[in-house]
mmCIF file of C-alpha atoms in Angstrom:
data_model
loop_
_atom_site.group_PDB
_atom_site.id
_atom_site.type_symbol
_atom_site.label_atom_id
_atom_site.label_comp_id
_atom_site.label_asym_id
_atom_site.label_seq_id
_atom_site.Cartn_x
_atom_site.Cartn_y
_atom_site.Cartn_z
ATOM 1 C CA UNK A 1 -169.103 -52.284 184.507
ATOM 2 C CA UNK A 2 -169.219 -48.922 182.204
ATOM 3 C CA UNK A 3 -173.135 -47.820 181.607
ATOM 4 C CA UNK A 4 -174.848 -48.874 178.472
ATOM 5 C CA UNK A 5 -172.827 -46.537 175.013
ATOM 6 C CA UNK A 6 -175.052 -45.262 171.203
ATOM 7 C CA UNK A 7 -172.701 -46.023 168.514
ATOM 8 C CA UNK A 8 -172.471 -42.741 166.497
ATOM 9 C CA UNK A 9 -174.849 -43.228 162.983
ATOM 10 C CA UNK A 10 -171.939 -42.915 160.778
ATOM 11 C CA UNK A 11 -170.179 -45.892 161.726
ATOM 12 C CA UNK A 12 -173.372 -48.184 162.440
ATOM 13 C CA UNK A 13 -173.032 -48.920 159.069
ATOM 14 C CA UNK A 14 -170.537 -49.879 156.585
ATOM 15 C CA UNK A 15 -171.240 -49.201 152.307
ATOM 16 C CA UNK A 16 -170.237 -52.399 150.522
ATOM 17 C CA UNK A 17 -170.156 -51.741 147.379
ATOM 18 C CA UNK A 18 -167.357 -49.280 145.923
ATOM 19 C CA UNK A 19 -167.332 -47.573 142.243
ATOM 20 C CA UNK A 20 -163.319 -46.824 141.092
ATOM 21 C CA UNK A 21 -162.719 -44.780 138.793
ATOM 22 C CA UNK A 22 -159.213 -43.707 138.347
ATOM 23 C CA UNK A 23 -157.141 -43.603 136.335
ATOM 24 C CA UNK A 24 -158.661 -45.010 133.240
ATOM 25 C CA UNK A 25 -159.899 -47.781 136.202
ATOM 26 C CA UNK A 26 -163.720 -49.303 136.019
ATOM 27 C CA UNK A 27 -164.818 -51.741 138.358
ATOM 28 C CA UNK A 28 -166.620 -52.369 141.221
ATOM 29 C CA UNK A 29 -165.662 -53.652 144.439
ATOM 30 C CA UNK A 30 -167.635 -55.174 146.104
ATOM 31 C CA UNK A 31 -167.994 -57.293 149.888
ATOM 32 C CA UNK A 32 -171.175 -59.319 150.650
ATOM 33 C CA UNK A 33 -173.481 -58.535 153.450
ATOM 34 C CA UNK A 34 -172.495 -61.121 155.304
ATOM 35 C CA UNK A 35 -169.085 -60.355 155.919
ATOM 36 C CA UNK A 36 -169.990 -56.364 155.063
ATOM 37 C CA UNK A 37 -171.851 -56.983 158.398
ATOM 38 C CA UNK A 38 -169.806 -58.338 160.445
ATOM 39 C CA UNK A 39 -166.534 -56.063 159.619
ATOM 40 C CA UNK A 40 -169.805 -53.990 160.765
ATOM 41 C CA UNK A 41 -170.104 -54.991 164.352
ATOM 42 C CA UNK A 42 -165.406 -55.130 165.081
ATOM 43 C CA UNK A 43 -166.092 -51.583 164.380
ATOM 44 C CA UNK A 44 -165.325 -49.329 167.468
ATOM 45 C CA UNK A 45 -168.338 -47.378 169.049
ATOM 46 C CA UNK A 46 -167.353 -43.043 169.554
ATOM 47 C CA UNK A 47 -170.426 -41.791 171.468
ATOM 48 C CA UNK A 48 -169.152 -42.162 175.297
ATOM 49 C CA UNK A 49 -171.185 -39.823 177.423
ATOM 50 C CA UNK A 50 -169.563 -39.227 181.121
ATOM 51 C CA UNK A 51 -171.074 -42.078 183.140
ATOM 52 C CA UNK A 52 -172.290 -41.590 186.421
ATOM 53 C CA UNK A 53 -169.689 -43.842 187.727
ATOM 54 C CA UNK A 54 -166.282 -43.784 186.496
ATOM 55 C CA UNK A 55 -162.707 -46.239 186.221
ATOM 56 C CA UNK A 56 -160.188 -45.896 188.074
ATOM 57 C CA UNK A 57 -157.046 -45.577 186.280
ATOM 58 C CA UNK A 58 -153.183 -45.906 188.173
ATOM 59 C CA UNK A 59 -150.623 -45.190 185.702
ATOM 60 C CA UNK A 60 -147.122 -46.650 186.027
ATOM 61 C CA UNK A 61 -144.051 -44.471 184.624
ATOM 62 C CA UNK A 62 -140.376 -44.116 184.860
ATOM 63 C CA UNK A 63 -138.583 -41.822 183.968
ATOM 64 C CA UNK A 64 -135.190 -42.160 181.927
ATOM 65 C CA UNK A 65 -135.901 -45.755 181.644
ATOM 66 C CA UNK A 66 -139.105 -45.606 179.010
ATOM 67 C CA UNK A 67 -140.609 -42.181 180.444
ATOM 68 C CA UNK A 68 -144.583 -42.597 179.244
ATOM 69 C CA UNK A 69 -143.888 -44.124 175.687
ATOM 70 C CA UNK A 70 -146.752 -42.022 173.293
ATOM 71 C CA UNK A 71 -148.801 -40.370 175.843
ATOM 72 C CA UNK A 72 -149.788 -43.470 178.281
ATOM 73 C CA UNK A 73 -150.089 -41.555 180.599
ATOM 74 C CA UNK A 74 -152.687 -38.483 178.791
ATOM 75 C CA UNK A 75 -155.176 -40.431 177.452
ATOM 76 C CA UNK A 76 -156.829 -41.170 180.160
ATOM 77 C CA UNK A 77 -157.582 -36.893 180.568
ATOM 78 C CA UNK A 78 -159.823 -38.048 177.123
ATOM 79 C CA UNK A 79 -161.734 -40.329 178.143
ATOM 80 C CA UNK A 80 -165.010 -38.624 180.206
ATOM 81 C CA UNK A 81 -165.314 -42.310 181.733
ATOM 82 C CA UNK A 82 -161.162 -42.562 182.847
ATOM 83 C CA UNK A 83 -160.289 -41.009 185.799
ATOM 84 C CA UNK A 84 -156.239 -40.953 187.388
ATOM 85 C CA UNK A 85 -156.729 -41.737 190.388
ATOM 86 C CA UNK A 86 -152.467 -41.845 191.481
ATOM 87 C CA UNK A 87 -149.228 -41.904 189.554
ATOM 88 C CA UNK A 88 -145.907 -43.371 190.465
ATOM 89 C CA UNK A 89 -142.197 -43.360 188.804
ATOM 90 C CA UNK A 90 -139.100 -44.235 190.684
ATOM 91 C CA UNK A 91 -137.828 -40.255 189.340
ATOM 92 C CA UNK A 92 -138.467 -37.819 191.629
ATOM 93 C CA UNK A 93 -138.044 -34.896 189.298
ATOM 94 C CA UNK A 94 -139.998 -37.009 185.766
ATOM 95 C CA UNK A 95 -143.466 -37.801 188.420
ATOM 96 C CA UNK A 96 -144.010 -34.264 189.600
ATOM 97 C CA UNK A 97 -143.787 -33.019 185.676
ATOM 98 C CA UNK A 98 -145.736 -36.193 184.513
ATOM 99 C CA UNK A 99 -147.779 -34.854 187.977
ATOM 100 C CA UNK A 100 -149.031 -31.052 186.871
ATOM 101 C CA UNK A 101 -149.462 -32.713 183.402
ATOM 102 C CA UNK A 102 -152.241 -35.399 184.033
ATOM 103 C CA UNK A 103 -154.023 -33.102 187.327
ATOM 104 C CA UNK A 104 -152.044 -33.565 190.545
ATOM 105 C CA UNK A 105 -153.478 -36.684 191.971
ATOM 106 C CA UNK A 106 -151.336 -38.615 193.956
ATOM 107 C CA UNK A 107 -147.708 -39.869 193.430
ATOM 108 C CA UNK A 108 -144.915 -42.086 194.395
ATOM 109 C CA UNK A 109 -142.375 -43.427 193.726
ATOM 110 C CA UNK A 110 -142.853 -46.846 194.361
ATOM 111 C CA UNK A 111 -145.760 -48.470 192.139
ATOM 112 C CA UNK A 112 -146.560 -51.143 194.372
ATOM 113 C CA UNK A 113 -147.363 -48.492 196.566
ATOM 114 C CA UNK A 114 -149.277 -46.455 194.263
ATOM 115 C CA UNK A 115 -150.728 -49.742 193.253
ATOM 116 C CA UNK A 116 -151.805 -50.833 196.932
ATOM 117 C CA UNK A 117 -153.185 -47.528 198.276
ATOM 118 C CA UNK A 118 -155.890 -46.043 195.126
ATOM 119 C CA UNK A 119 -156.790 -50.005 194.301
ATOM 120 C CA UNK A 120 -156.834 -48.974 190.298
ATOM 121 C CA UNK A 121 -159.930 -50.867 187.759
ATOM 122 C CA UNK A 122 -157.169 -50.139 184.602
ATOM 123 C CA UNK A 123 -153.201 -50.089 184.835
ATOM 124 C CA UNK A 124 -150.854 -48.246 182.415
ATOM 125 C CA UNK A 125 -147.935 -49.470 182.412
ATOM 126 C CA UNK A 126 -146.547 -47.255 180.687
ATOM 127 C CA UNK A 127 -143.057 -46.849 179.784
ATOM 128 C CA UNK A 128 -141.602 -48.201 175.973
ATOM 129 C CA UNK A 129 -138.239 -49.935 177.849
ATOM 130 C CA UNK A 130 -139.457 -52.986 178.140
ATOM 131 C CA UNK A 131 -137.323 -54.611 181.061
ATOM 132 C CA UNK A 132 -139.887 -53.485 184.052
ATOM 133 C CA UNK A 133 -142.524 -54.529 182.040
ATOM 134 C CA UNK A 134 -143.546 -58.639 183.665
ATOM 135 C CA UNK A 135 -142.282 -57.077 186.906
ATOM 136 C CA UNK A 136 -145.395 -54.169 187.482
ATOM 137 C CA UNK A 137 -147.565 -56.116 185.086
ATOM 138 C CA UNK A 138 -147.763 -58.379 187.737
ATOM 139 C CA UNK A 139 -147.364 -56.324 190.376
ATOM 140 C CA UNK A 140 -150.160 -54.595 189.370
ATOM 141 C CA UNK A 141 -152.801 -57.929 188.410
ATOM 142 C CA UNK A 142 -151.665 -58.919 192.046
ATOM 143 C CA UNK A 143 -153.402 -55.822 193.739
ATOM 144 C CA UNK A 144 -157.269 -56.412 191.633
ATOM 145 C CA UNK A 145 -156.644 -54.891 188.135
ATOM 146 C CA UNK A 146 -159.518 -55.652 185.918
ATOM 147 C CA UNK A 147 -157.940 -54.132 182.963
ATOM 148 C CA UNK A 148 -153.924 -53.228 182.154
ATOM 149 C CA UNK A 149 -152.761 -51.036 178.626
ATOM 150 C CA UNK A 150 -149.439 -51.503 178.512
ATOM 151 C CA UNK A 151 -147.047 -49.693 176.060
ATOM 152 C CA UNK A 152 -145.100 -52.340 172.920
ATOM 153 C CA UNK A 153 -142.913 -54.087 173.028
ATOM 154 C CA UNK A 154 -144.892 -56.363 174.713
ATOM 155 C CA UNK A 155 -141.321 -58.923 177.495
ATOM 156 C CA UNK A 156 -138.301 -59.643 176.630
ATOM 157 C CA UNK A 157 -138.695 -63.008 176.777
ATOM 158 C CA UNK A 158 -140.975 -65.981 175.941
ATOM 159 C CA UNK A 159 -141.087 -66.972 179.403
ATOM 160 C CA UNK A 160 -141.620 -64.057 181.242
ATOM 161 C CA UNK A 161 -145.333 -64.162 178.108
ATOM 162 C CA UNK A 162 -145.943 -67.279 179.258
ATOM 163 C CA UNK A 163 -146.101 -66.502 182.641
ATOM 164 C CA UNK A 164 -148.413 -63.065 181.778
ATOM 165 C CA UNK A 165 -150.196 -64.909 180.070
ATOM 166 C CA UNK A 166 -150.800 -67.543 183.266
ATOM 167 C CA UNK A 167 -151.668 -64.906 185.804
ATOM 168 C CA UNK A 168 -154.502 -62.981 183.532
ATOM 169 C CA UNK A 169 -156.284 -65.930 182.899
ATOM 170 C CA UNK A 170 -156.234 -66.904 186.184
ATOM 171 C CA UNK A 171 -157.103 -63.118 188.040
ATOM 172 C CA UNK A 172 -159.193 -62.298 184.962
ATOM 173 C CA UNK A 173 -157.021 -59.103 184.676
ATOM 174 C CA UNK A 174 -157.688 -58.108 181.012
ATOM 175 C CA UNK A 175 -154.183 -56.772 178.920
ATOM 176 C CA UNK A 176 -154.228 -55.054 175.779
ATOM 177 C CA UNK A 177 -151.204 -54.083 174.239
ATOM 178 C CA UNK A 178 -150.265 -50.226 173.191
ATOM 179 C CA UNK A 179 -149.937 -51.382 168.391
ATOM 180 C CA UNK A 180 -152.647 -48.747 167.949
ATOM 181 C CA UNK A 181 -152.823 -50.100 163.705
ATOM 182 C CA UNK A 182 -154.661 -52.817 165.142
ATOM 183 C CA UNK A 183 -157.623 -50.939 166.197
ATOM 184 C CA UNK A 184 -157.883 -48.840 163.705
ATOM 185 C CA UNK A 185 -161.212 -49.688 162.357
ATOM 186 C CA UNK A 186 -160.818 -50.305 158.566
ATOM 187 C CA UNK A 187 -158.513 -52.810 159.662
ATOM 188 C CA UNK A 188 -161.341 -55.760 160.049
ATOM 189 C CA UNK A 189 -162.390 -53.739 156.563
ATOM 190 C CA UNK A 190 -159.591 -55.035 154.998
ATOM 191 C CA UNK A 191 -159.775 -58.346 156.095
ATOM 192 C CA UNK A 192 -163.801 -58.278 154.945
ATOM 193 C CA UNK A 193 -161.773 -57.331 151.949
ATOM 194 C CA UNK A 194 -159.856 -59.980 152.022
ATOM 195 C CA UNK A 195 -161.773 -62.991 152.568
ATOM 196 C CA UNK A 196 -163.997 -62.208 149.689
ATOM 197 C CA UNK A 197 -161.037 -61.885 147.027
ATOM 198 C CA UNK A 198 -160.078 -58.614 146.502
ATOM 199 C CA UNK A 199 -156.302 -58.848 146.451
ATOM 200 C CA UNK A 200 -157.468 -62.348 144.602
ATOM 201 C CA UNK A 201 -155.126 -65.122 146.542
ATOM 202 C CA UNK A 202 -153.228 -64.369 149.075
ATOM 203 C CA UNK A 203 -149.988 -65.267 148.481
ATOM 204 C CA UNK A 204 -147.557 -63.885 150.951
ATOM 205 C CA UNK A 205 -146.919 -61.265 153.275
ATOM 206 C CA UNK A 206 -144.625 -58.650 153.141
ATOM 207 C CA UNK A 207 -143.192 -56.038 156.352
ATOM 208 C CA UNK A 208 -140.827 -54.008 156.058
ATOM 209 C CA UNK A 209 -139.396 -52.270 159.111
ATOM 210 C CA UNK A 210 -138.941 -48.089 160.087
ATOM 211 C CA UNK A 211 -134.666 -48.942 158.571
ATOM 212 C CA UNK A 212 -133.187 -46.042 160.377
ATOM 213 C CA UNK A 213 -130.595 -45.945 162.810
ATOM 214 C CA UNK A 214 -131.858 -48.791 164.541
ATOM 215 C CA UNK A 215 -132.240 -51.814 161.621
ATOM 216 C CA UNK A 216 -131.422 -55.149 161.705
ATOM 217 C CA UNK A 217 -132.533 -56.612 165.925
ATOM 218 C CA UNK A 218 -134.038 -53.371 166.904
ATOM 219 C CA UNK A 219 -136.392 -52.312 164.725
ATOM 220 C CA UNK A 220 -137.961 -56.453 164.986
ATOM 221 C CA UNK A 221 -137.812 -55.758 168.764
ATOM 222 C CA UNK A 222 -138.989 -52.183 168.942
ATOM 223 C CA UNK A 223 -141.147 -51.290 165.510
ATOM 224 C CA UNK A 224 -141.468 -54.005 164.290
ATOM 225 C CA UNK A 225 -143.883 -55.923 166.922
ATOM 226 C CA UNK A 226 -146.685 -52.916 164.888
ATOM 227 C CA UNK A 227 -146.383 -54.456 161.701
ATOM 228 C CA UNK A 228 -145.776 -58.277 163.664
ATOM 229 C CA UNK A 229 -149.124 -57.133 164.935
ATOM 230 C CA UNK A 230 -150.996 -56.944 161.679
ATOM 231 C CA UNK A 231 -149.497 -59.542 159.487
ATOM 232 C CA UNK A 232 -150.600 -61.925 162.870
ATOM 233 C CA UNK A 233 -153.616 -60.523 162.767
ATOM 234 C CA UNK A 234 -154.160 -62.118 158.689
ATOM 235 C CA UNK A 235 -152.250 -64.965 158.641
ATOM 236 C CA UNK A 236 -152.467 -66.244 162.166
ATOM 237 C CA UNK A 237 -150.175 -68.086 164.155
ATOM 238 C CA UNK A 238 -146.246 -68.596 162.723
ATOM 239 C CA UNK A 239 -145.637 -72.170 163.094
ATOM 240 C CA UNK A 240 -141.787 -72.047 161.755
ATOM 241 C CA UNK A 241 -139.674 -69.787 161.012
ATOM 242 C CA UNK A 242 -135.762 -69.835 159.685
ATOM 243 C CA UNK A 243 -133.882 -66.951 159.780
ATOM 244 C CA UNK A 244 -130.188 -64.476 159.615
ATOM 245 C CA UNK A 245 -128.792 -61.743 161.466
ATOM 246 C CA UNK A 246 -126.124 -59.989 159.541
ATOM 247 C CA UNK A 247 -124.089 -57.327 160.388
ATOM 248 C CA UNK A 248 -123.253 -55.305 157.752
ATOM 249 C CA UNK A 249 -122.565 -59.089 155.353
ATOM 250 C CA UNK A 250 -120.929 -60.754 157.964
ATOM 251 C CA UNK A 251 -123.523 -63.512 160.194
ATOM 252 C CA UNK A 252 -123.606 -62.350 163.202
ATOM 253 C CA UNK A 253 -121.459 -64.717 165.947
ATOM 254 C CA UNK A 254 -120.952 -64.433 169.751
ATOM 255 C CA UNK A 255 -119.278 -61.919 169.901
ATOM 256 C CA UNK A 256 -121.628 -59.232 168.551
ATOM 257 C CA UNK A 257 -124.268 -60.221 171.562
ATOM 258 C CA UNK A 258 -124.024 -56.659 173.593
ATOM 259 C CA UNK A 259 -126.559 -55.620 175.391
ATOM 260 C CA UNK A 260 -129.808 -53.847 173.870
ATOM 261 C CA UNK A 261 -131.101 -50.129 174.018
ATOM 262 C CA UNK A 262 -134.622 -49.567 176.203
ATOM 263 C CA UNK A 263 -134.154 -52.713 177.621
ATOM 264 C CA UNK A 264 -134.845 -55.177 174.784
ATOM 265 C CA UNK A 265 -131.868 -57.056 176.590
ATOM 266 C CA UNK A 266 -128.916 -59.521 173.823
ATOM 267 C CA UNK A 267 -129.341 -58.109 171.336
ATOM 268 C CA UNK A 268 -126.621 -58.538 167.743
ATOM 269 C CA UNK A 269 -127.366 -57.682 164.462
ATOM 270 C CA UNK A 270 -127.812 -54.360 161.845
ATOM 271 C CA UNK A 271 -128.867 -56.195 158.888
ATOM 272 C CA UNK A 272 -131.758 -59.062 159.839
ATOM 273 C CA UNK A 273 -134.442 -61.077 157.148
ATOM 274 C CA UNK A 274 -136.771 -63.831 158.409
ATOM 275 C CA UNK A 275 -139.319 -66.055 156.509
ATOM 276 C CA UNK A 276 -142.093 -67.542 159.258
ATOM 277 C CA UNK A 277 -144.644 -69.876 158.035
ATOM 278 C CA UNK A 278 -148.607 -68.801 159.132
ATOM 279 C CA UNK A 279 -151.436 -71.602 160.060
ATOM 280 C CA UNK A 280 -153.466 -69.475 156.662
ATOM 281 C CA UNK A 281 -150.113 -71.755 154.772
ATOM 282 C CA UNK A 282 -149.575 -67.897 153.267
ATOM 283 C CA UNK A 283 -145.718 -66.927 153.796
ATOM 284 C CA UNK A 284 -145.136 -64.222 156.198
ATOM 285 C CA UNK A 285 -141.122 -62.199 155.613
ATOM 286 C CA UNK A 286 -139.826 -59.307 157.692
ATOM 287 C CA UNK A 287 -136.940 -57.979 156.474
ATOM 288 C CA UNK A 288 -134.617 -54.923 157.933
ATOM 289 C CA UNK A 289 -130.886 -53.060 156.737
ATOM 290 C CA UNK A 290 -130.131 -50.336 158.846
ATOM 291 C CA UNK A 291 -130.423 -46.215 157.739
ATOM 292 C CA UNK A 292 -132.026 -48.495 154.324
ATOM 293 C CA UNK A 293 -135.451 -46.296 155.001
ATOM 294 C CA UNK A 294 -136.875 -44.353 153.265
ATOM 295 C CA UNK A 295 -139.267 -41.583 155.828
ATOM 296 C CA UNK A 296 -142.452 -43.227 155.663
ATOM 297 C CA UNK A 297 -142.134 -45.671 152.660
ATOM 298 C CA UNK A 298 -140.105 -48.280 154.413
ATOM 299 C CA UNK A 299 -141.895 -48.633 157.884
ATOM 300 C CA UNK A 300 -145.408 -51.243 156.448
ATOM 301 C CA UNK A 301 -146.711 -54.703 155.548
ATOM 302 C CA UNK A 302 -148.599 -56.067 152.534
ATOM 303 C CA UNK A 303 -150.869 -58.318 151.406
ATOM 304 C CA UNK A 304 -150.562 -59.504 148.085
ATOM 305 C CA UNK A 305 -152.555 -61.675 145.206
ATOM 306 C CA UNK A 306 -153.087 -62.973 142.217
ATOM 307 C CA UNK A 307 -155.148 -59.724 141.319
ATOM 308 C CA UNK A 308 -154.255 -57.191 143.659
ATOM 309 C CA UNK A 309 -152.028 -55.487 146.963
ATOM 310 C CA UNK A 310 -153.498 -53.858 149.961
ATOM 311 C CA UNK A 311 -150.010 -51.791 151.385
ATOM 312 C CA UNK A 312 -150.630 -50.521 155.490
ATOM 313 C CA UNK A 313 -148.701 -48.055 156.289
ATOM 314 C CA UNK A 314 -147.768 -47.838 160.136
ATOM 315 C CA UNK A 315 -149.392 -44.159 161.861
ATOM 316 C CA UNK A 316 -150.293 -42.941 158.463
ATOM 317 C CA UNK A 317 -153.770 -41.310 157.133
ATOM 318 C CA UNK A 318 -155.707 -43.867 155.357
ATOM 319 C CA UNK A 319 -153.710 -46.710 156.817
ATOM 320 C CA UNK A 320 -154.974 -48.720 154.239
ATOM 321 C CA UNK A 321 -154.722 -49.198 150.201
ATOM 322 C CA UNK A 322 -156.665 -50.905 147.519
ATOM 323 C CA UNK A 323 -154.220 -51.748 144.301
ATOM 324 C CA UNK A 324 -156.104 -53.568 141.601
ATOM 325 C CA UNK A 325 -154.253 -55.922 139.528
ATOM 326 C CA UNK A 326 -150.881 -58.182 139.046
ATOM 327 C CA UNK A 327 -148.544 -56.691 141.461
ATOM 328 C CA UNK A 328 -145.646 -58.887 138.669
ATOM 329 C CA UNK A 329 -147.721 -58.634 135.821
ATOM 330 C CA UNK A 330 -145.698 -55.723 133.739
ATOM 331 C CA UNK A 331 -148.034 -52.791 132.402
ATOM 332 C CA UNK A 332 -149.042 -49.232 131.403
ATOM 333 C CA UNK A 333 -151.244 -48.149 133.277
ATOM 334 C CA UNK A 334 -151.501 -46.470 136.630
ATOM 335 C CA UNK A 335 -152.215 -48.742 138.546
ATOM 336 C CA UNK A 336 -154.838 -46.112 141.436
ATOM 337 C CA UNK A 337 -154.043 -46.245 145.410
ATOM 338 C CA UNK A 338 -157.464 -46.440 146.455
ATOM 339 C CA UNK A 339 -158.192 -46.243 150.226
ATOM 340 C CA UNK A 340 -159.652 -48.506 152.539
ATOM 341 C CA UNK A 341 -161.938 -46.290 154.990
ATOM 342 C CA UNK A 342 -164.361 -47.426 157.860
ATOM 343 C CA UNK A 343 -167.081 -46.873 155.305
ATOM 344 C CA UNK A 344 -165.011 -48.702 152.986
ATOM 345 C CA UNK A 345 -162.798 -48.938 149.485
ATOM 346 C CA UNK A 346 -162.693 -45.906 148.466
ATOM 347 C CA UNK A 347 -165.339 -44.236 150.453
ATOM 348 C CA UNK A 348 -164.652 -41.210 152.386
ATOM 349 C CA UNK A 349 -163.454 -41.481 155.547
ATOM 350 C CA UNK A 350 -167.209 -40.089 158.034
ATOM 351 C CA UNK A 351 -165.189 -40.493 161.143
ATOM 352 C CA UNK A 352 -164.015 -36.675 162.525
ATOM 353 C CA UNK A 353 -160.663 -36.892 164.066
ATOM 354 C CA UNK A 354 -159.746 -41.180 163.638
ATOM 355 C CA UNK A 355 -156.170 -40.500 163.187
ATOM 356 C CA UNK A 356 -156.078 -38.120 166.059
ATOM 357 C CA UNK A 357 -158.071 -41.072 167.440
ATOM 358 C CA UNK A 358 -155.752 -43.505 166.896
ATOM 359 C CA UNK A 359 -152.245 -41.688 167.631
ATOM 360 C CA UNK A 360 -153.802 -40.655 170.636
ATOM 361 C CA UNK A 361 -155.458 -44.331 172.051
ATOM 362 C CA UNK A 362 -158.344 -43.140 172.221
ATOM 363 C CA UNK A 363 -159.989 -45.789 170.151
ATOM 364 C CA UNK A 364 -157.339 -48.730 171.620
ATOM 365 C CA UNK A 365 -157.982 -48.431 175.466
ATOM 366 C CA UNK A 366 -161.890 -47.871 174.778
ATOM 367 C CA UNK A 367 -161.455 -51.121 174.185
ATOM 368 C CA UNK A 368 -159.722 -52.253 176.152
ATOM 369 C CA UNK A 369 -162.164 -50.714 179.035
ATOM 370 C CA UNK A 370 -165.453 -52.661 176.120
ATOM 371 C CA UNK A 371 -163.346 -55.769 176.933
ATOM 372 C CA UNK A 372 -163.221 -55.878 181.008
ATOM 373 C CA UNK A 373 -167.175 -54.529 180.622
ATOM 374 C CA UNK A 374 -167.486 -57.972 177.952
ATOM 375 C CA UNK A 375 -165.468 -59.902 179.407
ATOM 376 C CA UNK A 376 -163.156 -60.764 176.097
ATOM 377 C CA UNK A 377 -159.838 -60.406 174.950
ATOM 378 C CA UNK A 378 -158.715 -56.359 173.844
ATOM 379 C CA UNK A 379 -158.033 -56.467 169.817
ATOM 380 C CA UNK A 380 -153.970 -56.772 171.213
ATOM 381 C CA UNK A 381 -154.098 -59.034 173.680
ATOM 382 C CA UNK A 382 -151.569 -61.020 176.311
ATOM 383 C CA UNK A 383 -151.610 -63.638 173.799
ATOM 384 C CA UNK A 384 -150.580 -61.721 170.757
ATOM 385 C CA UNK A 385 -148.200 -60.572 172.306
ATOM 386 C CA UNK A 386 -146.846 -63.615 173.690
ATOM 387 C CA UNK A 387 -146.915 -65.273 169.699
ATOM 388 C CA UNK A 388 -145.049 -62.005 168.477
ATOM 389 C CA UNK A 389 -142.359 -61.694 171.929
ATOM 390 C CA UNK A 390 -141.983 -65.550 170.267
ATOM 391 C CA UNK A 391 -141.703 -64.428 166.930
ATOM 392 C CA UNK A 392 -138.815 -62.480 167.637
ATOM 393 C CA UNK A 393 -137.068 -64.859 169.331
ATOM 394 C CA UNK A 394 -137.944 -67.511 166.203
ATOM 395 C CA UNK A 395 -135.774 -65.719 164.202
ATOM 396 C CA UNK A 396 -133.023 -65.175 166.390
ATOM 397 C CA UNK A 397 -133.582 -69.140 167.675
ATOM 398 C CA UNK A 398 -133.093 -70.246 163.848
ATOM 399 C CA UNK A 399 -129.407 -67.429 163.297
ATOM 400 C CA UNK A 400 -127.672 -69.455 165.880
ATOM 401 C CA UNK A 401 -129.213 -72.766 164.408
ATOM 402 C CA UNK A 402 -127.094 -71.619 161.416
ATOM 403 C CA UNK A 403 -130.206 -69.860 159.938
ATOM 404 C CA UNK A 404 -132.190 -74.349 160.252
ATOM 405 C CA UNK A 405 -135.753 -73.636 160.498
ATOM 406 C CA UNK A 406 -137.382 -73.569 163.960
ATOM 407 C CA UNK A 407 -140.093 -74.785 164.599
ATOM 408 C CA UNK A 408 -143.279 -72.188 167.082
ATOM 409 C CA UNK A 409 -143.355 -72.331 170.028
ATOM 410 C CA UNK A 410 -140.357 -71.943 170.782
ATOM 411 C CA UNK A 411 -139.434 -75.084 173.061
ATOM 412 C CA UNK A 412 -137.118 -73.316 175.562
ATOM 413 C CA UNK A 413 -137.944 -70.129 176.333
ATOM 414 C CA UNK A 414 -135.541 -68.442 177.522
ATOM 415 C CA UNK A 415 -133.200 -65.712 174.945
ATOM 416 C CA UNK A 416 -131.590 -67.762 171.945
ATOM 417 C CA UNK A 417 -129.212 -64.778 172.059
ATOM 418 C CA UNK A 418 -128.096 -64.701 175.233
ATOM 419 C CA UNK A 419 -127.646 -68.849 175.127
ATOM 420 C CA UNK A 420 -125.172 -67.790 171.355
ATOM 421 C CA UNK A 421 -122.973 -64.985 174.351
ATOM 422 C CA UNK A 422 -122.710 -68.573 176.399
ATOM 423 C CA UNK A 423 -121.675 -70.804 174.690
ATOM 424 C CA UNK A 424 -118.084 -71.321 175.113
ATOM 425 C CA UNK A 425 -114.640 -70.541 172.249
#
């Protein structure tokens, strides 16, 4: 267990009242003390002195098959409470290059041998390609890992997710996913604002993928998991889905199914339009069209209410903005985009270098360490990952059934596009 660690004084309080004056707007946005206190309790711990005993970290990568994600090999060098004790990579050249970066630790071609020889407390499952995640995670659990930090996407099928969740429950291992925006300290503040009715009644949640050359089915896998993770937090579990996959304007057929890149498994469609029913009663929409993205403008989530909306731009600072006013009512007055920070609505961000703390996975990995110590799920957990994998599969399953509404949890735990490709001609 890690030693007690203090919290910086500037993160102890959320300012509950913000007076916003912008472009003629003069309004008081208020979070009640109880709600603000609940949001404060979810803020991360930033003050970390080097402990007497450090967490032992084993890093698993695979050069040429997902590499080391977005810095999942090096984040541990920024945490004085951790030390890397082993490295595994089946690619000799890639392994040597990574080892030079992380400080020349014992390295292995076989990750199972690394786990056996070094016995880490924490394991980083780093490859961006997800076809090896299932086996790597189960091997880490079998080796006694207390915590696992895994690159997204999580795994390929609900069946794989079921097996991982069951193994974590049996062993007590805590698994955190690299949906790094989920660990942003403005996220619980936005939840507090939502509960206080700052945007009125929530009408819908809208997600657009990045919509670059990977638009459509690949977009929801490779990038959309960031969006679905946030949407799942605000909207709850999905209970049903109806969706369509298109190639251009033509519905996807069995002849369109190919083996997707990045270890995704069966894939088809450069356009995806999905509607989910959430347990909160609020509909969630995910849309993606290939090559329709404007750099950093399409990739985000909007919580749309009858008195305003909150907008999340993935990997951008500030992460969240509030736009007051009914979004469907015409007006000739400018509507301000008011930042929501860890301090509250319209307040300057008091946390220095917050962008780096989020983008470099520092907040996320510290949440994992805290989750192990406190015996709680990480903010983006294996259970959350399973819910997201199932949402993606539900969209595919609905399309296979000609857009029919399908209920979640899905009865079939295998891949719907594999089932489509196997259908007789």
